[in-house]
PDB file of C-alpha atoms in Angstrom:
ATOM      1  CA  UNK L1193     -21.570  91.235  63.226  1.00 32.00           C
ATOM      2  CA  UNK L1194     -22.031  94.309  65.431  1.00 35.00           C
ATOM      3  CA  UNK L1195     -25.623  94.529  67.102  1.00 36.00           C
ATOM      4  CA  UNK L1196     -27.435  97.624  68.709  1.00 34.00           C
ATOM      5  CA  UNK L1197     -25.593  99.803  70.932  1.00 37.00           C
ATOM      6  CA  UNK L1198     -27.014  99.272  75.030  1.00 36.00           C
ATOM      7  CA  UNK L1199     -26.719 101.065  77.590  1.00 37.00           C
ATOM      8  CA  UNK L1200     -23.680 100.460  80.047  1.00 36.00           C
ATOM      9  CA  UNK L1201     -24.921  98.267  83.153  1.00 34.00           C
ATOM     10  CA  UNK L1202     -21.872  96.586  84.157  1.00 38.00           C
ATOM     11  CA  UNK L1203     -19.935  97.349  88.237  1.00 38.00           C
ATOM     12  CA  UNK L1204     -19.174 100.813  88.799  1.00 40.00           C
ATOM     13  CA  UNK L1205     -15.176 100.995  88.128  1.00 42.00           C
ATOM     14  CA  UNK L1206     -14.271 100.323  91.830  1.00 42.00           C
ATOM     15  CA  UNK L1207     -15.980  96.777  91.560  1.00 39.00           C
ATOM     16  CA  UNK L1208     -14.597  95.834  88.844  1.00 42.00           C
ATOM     17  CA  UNK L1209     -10.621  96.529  90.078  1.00 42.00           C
ATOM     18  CA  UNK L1210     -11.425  95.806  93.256  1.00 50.00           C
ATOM     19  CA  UNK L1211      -9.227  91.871  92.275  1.00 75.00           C
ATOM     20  CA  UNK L1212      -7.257  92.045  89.679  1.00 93.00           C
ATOM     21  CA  UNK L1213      -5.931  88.704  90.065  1.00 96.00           C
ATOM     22  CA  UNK L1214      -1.612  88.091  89.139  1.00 97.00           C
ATOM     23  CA  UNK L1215      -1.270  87.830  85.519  1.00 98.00           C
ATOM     24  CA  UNK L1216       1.252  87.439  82.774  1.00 98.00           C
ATOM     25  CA  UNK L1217       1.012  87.898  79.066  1.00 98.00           C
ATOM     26  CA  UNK L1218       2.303  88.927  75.576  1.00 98.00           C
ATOM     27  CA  UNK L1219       1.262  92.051  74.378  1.00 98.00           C
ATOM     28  CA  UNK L1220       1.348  92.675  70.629  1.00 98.00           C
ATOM     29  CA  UNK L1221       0.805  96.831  68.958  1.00 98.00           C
ATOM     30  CA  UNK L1222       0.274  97.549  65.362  1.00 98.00           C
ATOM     31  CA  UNK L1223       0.422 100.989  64.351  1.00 97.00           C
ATOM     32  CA  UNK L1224      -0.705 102.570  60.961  1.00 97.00           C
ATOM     33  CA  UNK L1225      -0.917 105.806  59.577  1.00 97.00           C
ATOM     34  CA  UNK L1226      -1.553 107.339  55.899  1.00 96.00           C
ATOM     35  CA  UNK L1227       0.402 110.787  55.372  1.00 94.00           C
ATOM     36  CA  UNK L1228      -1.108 113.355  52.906  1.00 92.00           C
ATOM     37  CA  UNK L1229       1.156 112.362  50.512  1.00 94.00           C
ATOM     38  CA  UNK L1230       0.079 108.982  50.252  1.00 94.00           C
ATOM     39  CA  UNK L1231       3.246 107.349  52.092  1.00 97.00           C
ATOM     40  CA  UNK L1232       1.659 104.392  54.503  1.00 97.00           C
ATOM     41  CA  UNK L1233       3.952 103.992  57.814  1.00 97.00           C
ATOM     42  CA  UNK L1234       3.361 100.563  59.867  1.00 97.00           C
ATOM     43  CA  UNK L1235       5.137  99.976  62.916  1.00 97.00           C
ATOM     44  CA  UNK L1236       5.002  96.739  65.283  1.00 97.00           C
ATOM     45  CA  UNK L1237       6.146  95.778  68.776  1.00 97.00           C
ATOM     46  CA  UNK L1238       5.576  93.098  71.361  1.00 97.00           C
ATOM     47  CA  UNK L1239       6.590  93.424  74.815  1.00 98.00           C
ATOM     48  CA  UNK L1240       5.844  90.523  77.740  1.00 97.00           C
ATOM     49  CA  UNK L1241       4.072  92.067  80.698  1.00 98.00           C
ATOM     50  CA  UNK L1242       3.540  90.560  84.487  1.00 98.00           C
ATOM     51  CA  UNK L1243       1.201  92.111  86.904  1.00 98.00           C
ATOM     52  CA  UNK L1244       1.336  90.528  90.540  1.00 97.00           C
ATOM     53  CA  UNK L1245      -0.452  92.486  92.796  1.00 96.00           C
ATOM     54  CA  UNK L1246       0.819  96.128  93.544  1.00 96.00           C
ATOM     55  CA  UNK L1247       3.646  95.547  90.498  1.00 97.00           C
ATOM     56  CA  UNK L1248       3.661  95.473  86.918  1.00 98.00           C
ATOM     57  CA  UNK L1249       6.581  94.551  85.006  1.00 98.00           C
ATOM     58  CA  UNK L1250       6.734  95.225  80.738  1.00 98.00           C
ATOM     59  CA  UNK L1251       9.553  94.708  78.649  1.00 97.00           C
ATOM     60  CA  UNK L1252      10.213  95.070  75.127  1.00 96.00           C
ATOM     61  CA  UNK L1253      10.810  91.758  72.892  1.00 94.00           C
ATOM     62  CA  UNK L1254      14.025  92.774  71.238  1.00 89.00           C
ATOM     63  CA  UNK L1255      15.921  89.912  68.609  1.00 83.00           C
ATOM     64  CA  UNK L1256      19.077  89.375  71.204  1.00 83.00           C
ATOM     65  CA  UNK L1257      20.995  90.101  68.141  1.00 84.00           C
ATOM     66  CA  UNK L1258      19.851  93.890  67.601  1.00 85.00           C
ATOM     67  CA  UNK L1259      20.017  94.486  71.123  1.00 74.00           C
ATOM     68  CA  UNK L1260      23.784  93.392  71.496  1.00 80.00           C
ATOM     69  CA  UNK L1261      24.909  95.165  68.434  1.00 81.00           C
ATOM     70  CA  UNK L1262      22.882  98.165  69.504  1.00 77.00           C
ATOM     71  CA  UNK L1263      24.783  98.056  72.976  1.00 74.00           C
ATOM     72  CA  UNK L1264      28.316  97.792  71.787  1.00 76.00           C
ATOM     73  CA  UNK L1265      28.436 100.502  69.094  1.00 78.00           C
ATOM     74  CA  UNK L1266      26.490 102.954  71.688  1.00 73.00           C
ATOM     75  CA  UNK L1267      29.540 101.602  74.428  1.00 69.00           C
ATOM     76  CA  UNK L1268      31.652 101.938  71.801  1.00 63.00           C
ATOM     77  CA  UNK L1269      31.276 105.589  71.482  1.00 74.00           C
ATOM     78  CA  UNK L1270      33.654 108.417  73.116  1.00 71.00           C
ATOM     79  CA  UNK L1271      31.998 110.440  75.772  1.00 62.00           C
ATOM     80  CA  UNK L1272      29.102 110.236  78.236  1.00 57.00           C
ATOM     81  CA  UNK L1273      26.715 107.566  77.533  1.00 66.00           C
ATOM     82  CA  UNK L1274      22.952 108.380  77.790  1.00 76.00           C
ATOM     83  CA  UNK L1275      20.452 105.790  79.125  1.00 85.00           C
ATOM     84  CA  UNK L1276      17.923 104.113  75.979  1.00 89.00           C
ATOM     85  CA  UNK L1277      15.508 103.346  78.283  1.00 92.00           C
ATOM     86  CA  UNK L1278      13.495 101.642  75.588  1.00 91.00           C
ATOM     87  CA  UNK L1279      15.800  98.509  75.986  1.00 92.00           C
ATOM     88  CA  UNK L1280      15.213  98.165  79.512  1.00 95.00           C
ATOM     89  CA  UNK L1281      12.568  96.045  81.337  1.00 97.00           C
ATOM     90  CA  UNK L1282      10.380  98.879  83.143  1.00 98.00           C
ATOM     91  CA  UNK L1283       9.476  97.782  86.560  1.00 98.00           C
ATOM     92  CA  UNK L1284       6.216  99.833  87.727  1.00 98.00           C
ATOM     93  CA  UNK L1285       5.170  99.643  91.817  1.00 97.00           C
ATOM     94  CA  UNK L1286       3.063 101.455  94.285  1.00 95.00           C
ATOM     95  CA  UNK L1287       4.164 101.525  97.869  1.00 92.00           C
ATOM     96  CA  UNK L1288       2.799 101.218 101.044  1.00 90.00           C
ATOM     97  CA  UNK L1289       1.443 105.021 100.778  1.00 92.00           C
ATOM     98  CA  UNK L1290       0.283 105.352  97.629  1.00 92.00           C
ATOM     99  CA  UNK L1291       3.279 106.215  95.782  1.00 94.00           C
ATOM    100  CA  UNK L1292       4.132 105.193  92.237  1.00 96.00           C
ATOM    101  CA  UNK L1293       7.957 103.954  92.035  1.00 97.00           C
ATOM    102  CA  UNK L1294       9.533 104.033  88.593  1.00 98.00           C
ATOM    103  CA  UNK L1295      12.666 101.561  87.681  1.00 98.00           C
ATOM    104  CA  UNK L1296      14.358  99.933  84.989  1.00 98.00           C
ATOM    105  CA  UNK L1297      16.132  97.400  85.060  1.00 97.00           C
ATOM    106  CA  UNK L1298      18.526  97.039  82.553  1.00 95.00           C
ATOM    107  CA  UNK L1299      20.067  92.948  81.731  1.00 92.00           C
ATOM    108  CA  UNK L1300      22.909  94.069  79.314  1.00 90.00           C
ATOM    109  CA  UNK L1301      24.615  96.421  81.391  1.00 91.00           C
ATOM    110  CA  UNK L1302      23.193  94.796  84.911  1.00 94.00           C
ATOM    111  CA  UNK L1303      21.660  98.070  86.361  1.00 95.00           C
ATOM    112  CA  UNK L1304      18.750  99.119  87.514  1.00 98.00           C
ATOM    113  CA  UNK L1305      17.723 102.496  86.966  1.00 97.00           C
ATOM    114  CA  UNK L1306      15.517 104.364  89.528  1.00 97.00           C
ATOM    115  CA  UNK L1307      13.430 107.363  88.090  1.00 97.00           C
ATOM    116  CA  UNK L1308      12.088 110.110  90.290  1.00 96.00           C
ATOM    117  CA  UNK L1309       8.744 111.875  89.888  1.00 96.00           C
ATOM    118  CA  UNK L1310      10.197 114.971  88.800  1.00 96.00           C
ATOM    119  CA  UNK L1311      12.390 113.192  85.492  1.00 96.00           C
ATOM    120  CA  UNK L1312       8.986 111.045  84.543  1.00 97.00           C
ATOM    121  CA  UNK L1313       9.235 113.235  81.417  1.00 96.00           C
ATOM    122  CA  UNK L1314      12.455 111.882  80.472  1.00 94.00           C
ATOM    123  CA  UNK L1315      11.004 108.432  80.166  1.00 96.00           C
ATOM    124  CA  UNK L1316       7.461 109.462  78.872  1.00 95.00           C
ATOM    125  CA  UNK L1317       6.123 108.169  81.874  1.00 97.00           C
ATOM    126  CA  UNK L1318       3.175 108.875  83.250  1.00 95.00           C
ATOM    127  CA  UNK L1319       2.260 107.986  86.863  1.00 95.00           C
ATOM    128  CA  UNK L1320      -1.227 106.857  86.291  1.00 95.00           C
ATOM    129  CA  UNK L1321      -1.528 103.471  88.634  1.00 96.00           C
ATOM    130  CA  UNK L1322      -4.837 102.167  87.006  1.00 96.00           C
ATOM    131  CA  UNK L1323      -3.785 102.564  83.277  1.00 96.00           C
ATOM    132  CA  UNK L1324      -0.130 100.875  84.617  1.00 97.00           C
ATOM    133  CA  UNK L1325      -1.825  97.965  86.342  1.00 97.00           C
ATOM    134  CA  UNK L1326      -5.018  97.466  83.742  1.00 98.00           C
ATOM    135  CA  UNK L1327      -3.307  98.824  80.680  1.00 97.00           C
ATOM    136  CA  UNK L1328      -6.276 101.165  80.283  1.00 97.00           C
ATOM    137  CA  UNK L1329      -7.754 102.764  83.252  1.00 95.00           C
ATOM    138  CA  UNK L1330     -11.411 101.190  83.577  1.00 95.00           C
ATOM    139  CA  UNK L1331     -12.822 104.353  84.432  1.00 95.00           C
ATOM    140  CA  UNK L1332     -12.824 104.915  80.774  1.00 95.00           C
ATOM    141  CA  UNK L1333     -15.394 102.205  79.746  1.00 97.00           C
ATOM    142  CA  UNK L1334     -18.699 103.820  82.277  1.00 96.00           C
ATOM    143  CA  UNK L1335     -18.435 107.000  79.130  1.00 96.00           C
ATOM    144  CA  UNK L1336     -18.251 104.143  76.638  1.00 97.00           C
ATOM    145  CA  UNK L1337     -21.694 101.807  74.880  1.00 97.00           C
ATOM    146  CA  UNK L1338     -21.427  98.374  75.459  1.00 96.00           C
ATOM    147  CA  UNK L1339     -22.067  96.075  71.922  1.00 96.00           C
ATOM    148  CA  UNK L1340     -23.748  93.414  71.540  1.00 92.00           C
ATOM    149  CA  UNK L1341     -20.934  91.364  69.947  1.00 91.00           C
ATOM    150  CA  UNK L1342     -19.592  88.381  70.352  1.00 94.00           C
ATOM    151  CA  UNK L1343     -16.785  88.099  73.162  1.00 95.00           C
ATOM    152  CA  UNK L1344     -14.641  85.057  74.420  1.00 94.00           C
ATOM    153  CA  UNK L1345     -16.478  84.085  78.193  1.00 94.00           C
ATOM    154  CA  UNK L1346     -16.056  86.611  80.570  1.00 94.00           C
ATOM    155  CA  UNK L1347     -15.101  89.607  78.350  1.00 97.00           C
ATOM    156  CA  UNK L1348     -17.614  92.089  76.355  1.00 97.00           C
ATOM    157  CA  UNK L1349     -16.753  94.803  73.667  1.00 98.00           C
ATOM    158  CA  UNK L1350     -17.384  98.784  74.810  1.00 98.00           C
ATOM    159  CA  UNK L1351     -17.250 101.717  71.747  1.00 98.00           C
ATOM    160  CA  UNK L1352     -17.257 105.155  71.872  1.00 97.00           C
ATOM    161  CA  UNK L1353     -17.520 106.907  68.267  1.00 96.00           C
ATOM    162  CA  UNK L1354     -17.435 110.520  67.137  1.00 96.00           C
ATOM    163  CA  UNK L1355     -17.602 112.001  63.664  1.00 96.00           C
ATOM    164  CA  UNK L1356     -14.141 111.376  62.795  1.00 96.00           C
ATOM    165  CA  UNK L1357     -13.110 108.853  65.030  1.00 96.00           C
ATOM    166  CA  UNK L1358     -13.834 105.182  66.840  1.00 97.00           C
ATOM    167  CA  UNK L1359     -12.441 103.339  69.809  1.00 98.00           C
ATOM    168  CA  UNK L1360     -13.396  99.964  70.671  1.00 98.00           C
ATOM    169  CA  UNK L1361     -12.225  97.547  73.982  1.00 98.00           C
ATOM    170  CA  UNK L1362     -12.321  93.980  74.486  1.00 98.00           C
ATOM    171  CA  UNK L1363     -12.680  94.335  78.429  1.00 98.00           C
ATOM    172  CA  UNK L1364     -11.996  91.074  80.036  1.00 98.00           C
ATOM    173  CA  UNK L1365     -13.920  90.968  83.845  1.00 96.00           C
ATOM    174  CA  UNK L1366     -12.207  88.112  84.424  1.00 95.00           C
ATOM    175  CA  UNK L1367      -8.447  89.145  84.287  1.00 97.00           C
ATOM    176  CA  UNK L1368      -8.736  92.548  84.422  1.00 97.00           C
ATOM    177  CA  UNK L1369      -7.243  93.957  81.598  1.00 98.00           C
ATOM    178  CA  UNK L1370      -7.595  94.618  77.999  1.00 98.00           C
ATOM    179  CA  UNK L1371      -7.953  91.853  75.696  1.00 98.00           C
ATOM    180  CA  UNK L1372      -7.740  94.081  72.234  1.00 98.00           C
ATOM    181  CA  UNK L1373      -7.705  97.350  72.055  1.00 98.00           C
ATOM    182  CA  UNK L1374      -8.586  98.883  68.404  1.00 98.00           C
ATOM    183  CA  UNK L1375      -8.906 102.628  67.477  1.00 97.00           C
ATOM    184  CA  UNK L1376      -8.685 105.071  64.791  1.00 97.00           C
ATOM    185  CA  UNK L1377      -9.846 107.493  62.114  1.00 96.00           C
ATOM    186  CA  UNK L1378     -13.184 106.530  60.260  1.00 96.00           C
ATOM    187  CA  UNK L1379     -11.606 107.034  56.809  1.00 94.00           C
ATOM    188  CA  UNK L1380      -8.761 104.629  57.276  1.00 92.00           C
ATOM    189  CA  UNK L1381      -5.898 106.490  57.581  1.00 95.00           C
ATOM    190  CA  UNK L1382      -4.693 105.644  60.769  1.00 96.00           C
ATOM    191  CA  UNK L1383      -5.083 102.989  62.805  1.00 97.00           C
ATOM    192  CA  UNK L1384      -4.234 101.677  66.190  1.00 98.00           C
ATOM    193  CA  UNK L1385      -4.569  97.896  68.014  1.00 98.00           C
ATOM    194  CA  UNK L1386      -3.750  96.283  70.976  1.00 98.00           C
ATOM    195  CA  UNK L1387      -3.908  92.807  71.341  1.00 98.00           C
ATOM    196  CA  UNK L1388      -3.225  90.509  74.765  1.00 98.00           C
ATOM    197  CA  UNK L1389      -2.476  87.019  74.634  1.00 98.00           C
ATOM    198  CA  UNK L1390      -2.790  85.455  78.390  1.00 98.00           C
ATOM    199  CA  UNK L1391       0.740  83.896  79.496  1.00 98.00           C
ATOM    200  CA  UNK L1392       1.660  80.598  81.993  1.00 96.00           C
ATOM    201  CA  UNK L1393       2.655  82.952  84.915  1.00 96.00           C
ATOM    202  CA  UNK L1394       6.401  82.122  85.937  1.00 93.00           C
ATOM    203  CA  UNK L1395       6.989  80.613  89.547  1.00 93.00           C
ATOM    204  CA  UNK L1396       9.759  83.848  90.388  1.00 95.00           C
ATOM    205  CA  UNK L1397       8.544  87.258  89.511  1.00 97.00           C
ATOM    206  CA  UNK L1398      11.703  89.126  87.741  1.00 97.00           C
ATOM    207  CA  UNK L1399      12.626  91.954  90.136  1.00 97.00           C
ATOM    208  CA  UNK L1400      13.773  89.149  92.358  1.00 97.00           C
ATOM    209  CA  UNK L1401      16.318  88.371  90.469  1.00 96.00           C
ATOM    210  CA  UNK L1402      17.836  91.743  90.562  1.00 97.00           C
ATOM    211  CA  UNK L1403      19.993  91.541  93.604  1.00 96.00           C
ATOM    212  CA  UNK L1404      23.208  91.789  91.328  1.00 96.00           C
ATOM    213  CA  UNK L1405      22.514  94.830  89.149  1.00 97.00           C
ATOM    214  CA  UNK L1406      24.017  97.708  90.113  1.00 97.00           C
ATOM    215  CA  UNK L1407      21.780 100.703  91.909  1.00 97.00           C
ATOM    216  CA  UNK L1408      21.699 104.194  89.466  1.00 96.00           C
ATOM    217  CA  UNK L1409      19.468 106.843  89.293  1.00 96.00           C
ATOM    218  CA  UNK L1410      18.930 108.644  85.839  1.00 95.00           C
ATOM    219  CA  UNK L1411      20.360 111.512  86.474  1.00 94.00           C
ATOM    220  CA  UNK L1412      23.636 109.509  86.495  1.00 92.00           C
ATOM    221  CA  UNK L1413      23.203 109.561  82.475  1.00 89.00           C
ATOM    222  CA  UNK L1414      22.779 113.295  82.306  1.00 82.00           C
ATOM    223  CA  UNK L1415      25.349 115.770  80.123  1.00 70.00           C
TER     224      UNK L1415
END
């Protein structure tokens, strides 16, 4: 049962992401909303994610199935063929100076797909490093209260709440990232949550095994 509201005393955001140690994990999102009209829409999505130091890998859980007959009927079609860059693995990196490198790699058609800054809004991408590599970026919990609520070790729950609306985070210190992630409207007609399940971490990360996938840039798939 949710306690009184404290005050946050936790590390300033720097301490906290000053280690966020190599982690992999399955990622599951629920979205609900309530239309005027009464029509409920629910949509649902996993994706595995990897984080190993200055790169973050996510992709999509797809039924091999859908994604095969997906592939041939859009090959199938006359004409230039547009990148669905949903289907692809997206493999996030910052380099030596700072700079956030965008790719996807893409297992059907074995290429992987570089993205410059200035197509990010092709992709919806946005080139925040700290909400890439901690799924939220912990800035955000120093304007949030922290609850006194029960929390597995080494995580605690943060809420922020206005008139209409309520956010709440299951931080974990510990792996540095997001355990559940739950917001929405206070009337119940739309609702968001995040939840991460901790993964075994595999022995290769996948953008070694890229070497045969063929080099493009986006603007290959352009009309």
């Amino acid at each position: 049962m949710m306690g009184l509201l404290l005050p946050l005393t936790t590390l300033s955001a720097e301490a906290r992401t000053a280690d966020a140690p190599d982690l992999a994990a399955r990622i599951q999102y629920q979205d609900r909303t309530t239309s005027a009209d009464g029509v409920i829409r629910e949509s649902s999505w996993q994706e595995r994610w990897q984080r190993r130091g200055s790169q973050v890998w996510s992709e999509r859980l797809i039924p091999i199935t859908v994604a095969r007959a997906y592939h041939q009927q859009h090959d199938g079609q006359p004409g230039h063929k547009h990148f669905t860059h949903q289907m692809a693995a997206r493999w996030v990196s910052l380099d030596e100076g700072g700079t956030v490198q965008l790719h996807y790699a893409d297992s059907y058609h074995k290429q992987l797909v570089s993205v410059p800054p200035e197509e990010y809004g092709q992709v919806a991408f946005t080139p925040n490093w700290a909400k890439v590599r901690f799924l939220i970026d912990p800035e955000l919990l120093a304007t949030m209260d922290l609850l006194e609520k029960d929390a597995p070790a080494g995580a605690r729950w943060y809420e922020h709440k206005t008139a209409h609306e309520r956010t709440r985070i299951l931080w974990s210190e510990q792996l540095q990232v997001p355990l559940q992630v739950e917001s929405g409207s206070l009337d119940g007609y739309r609702s968001y949550k995040m939840t991460l399940t901790p993964a075994k971490l595999s022995p290769r990360a996948p953008w070694l095994a890229l070497a045969d996938y063929q080099p493009r840039d986006i603007r290959d798939f352009f009309d």
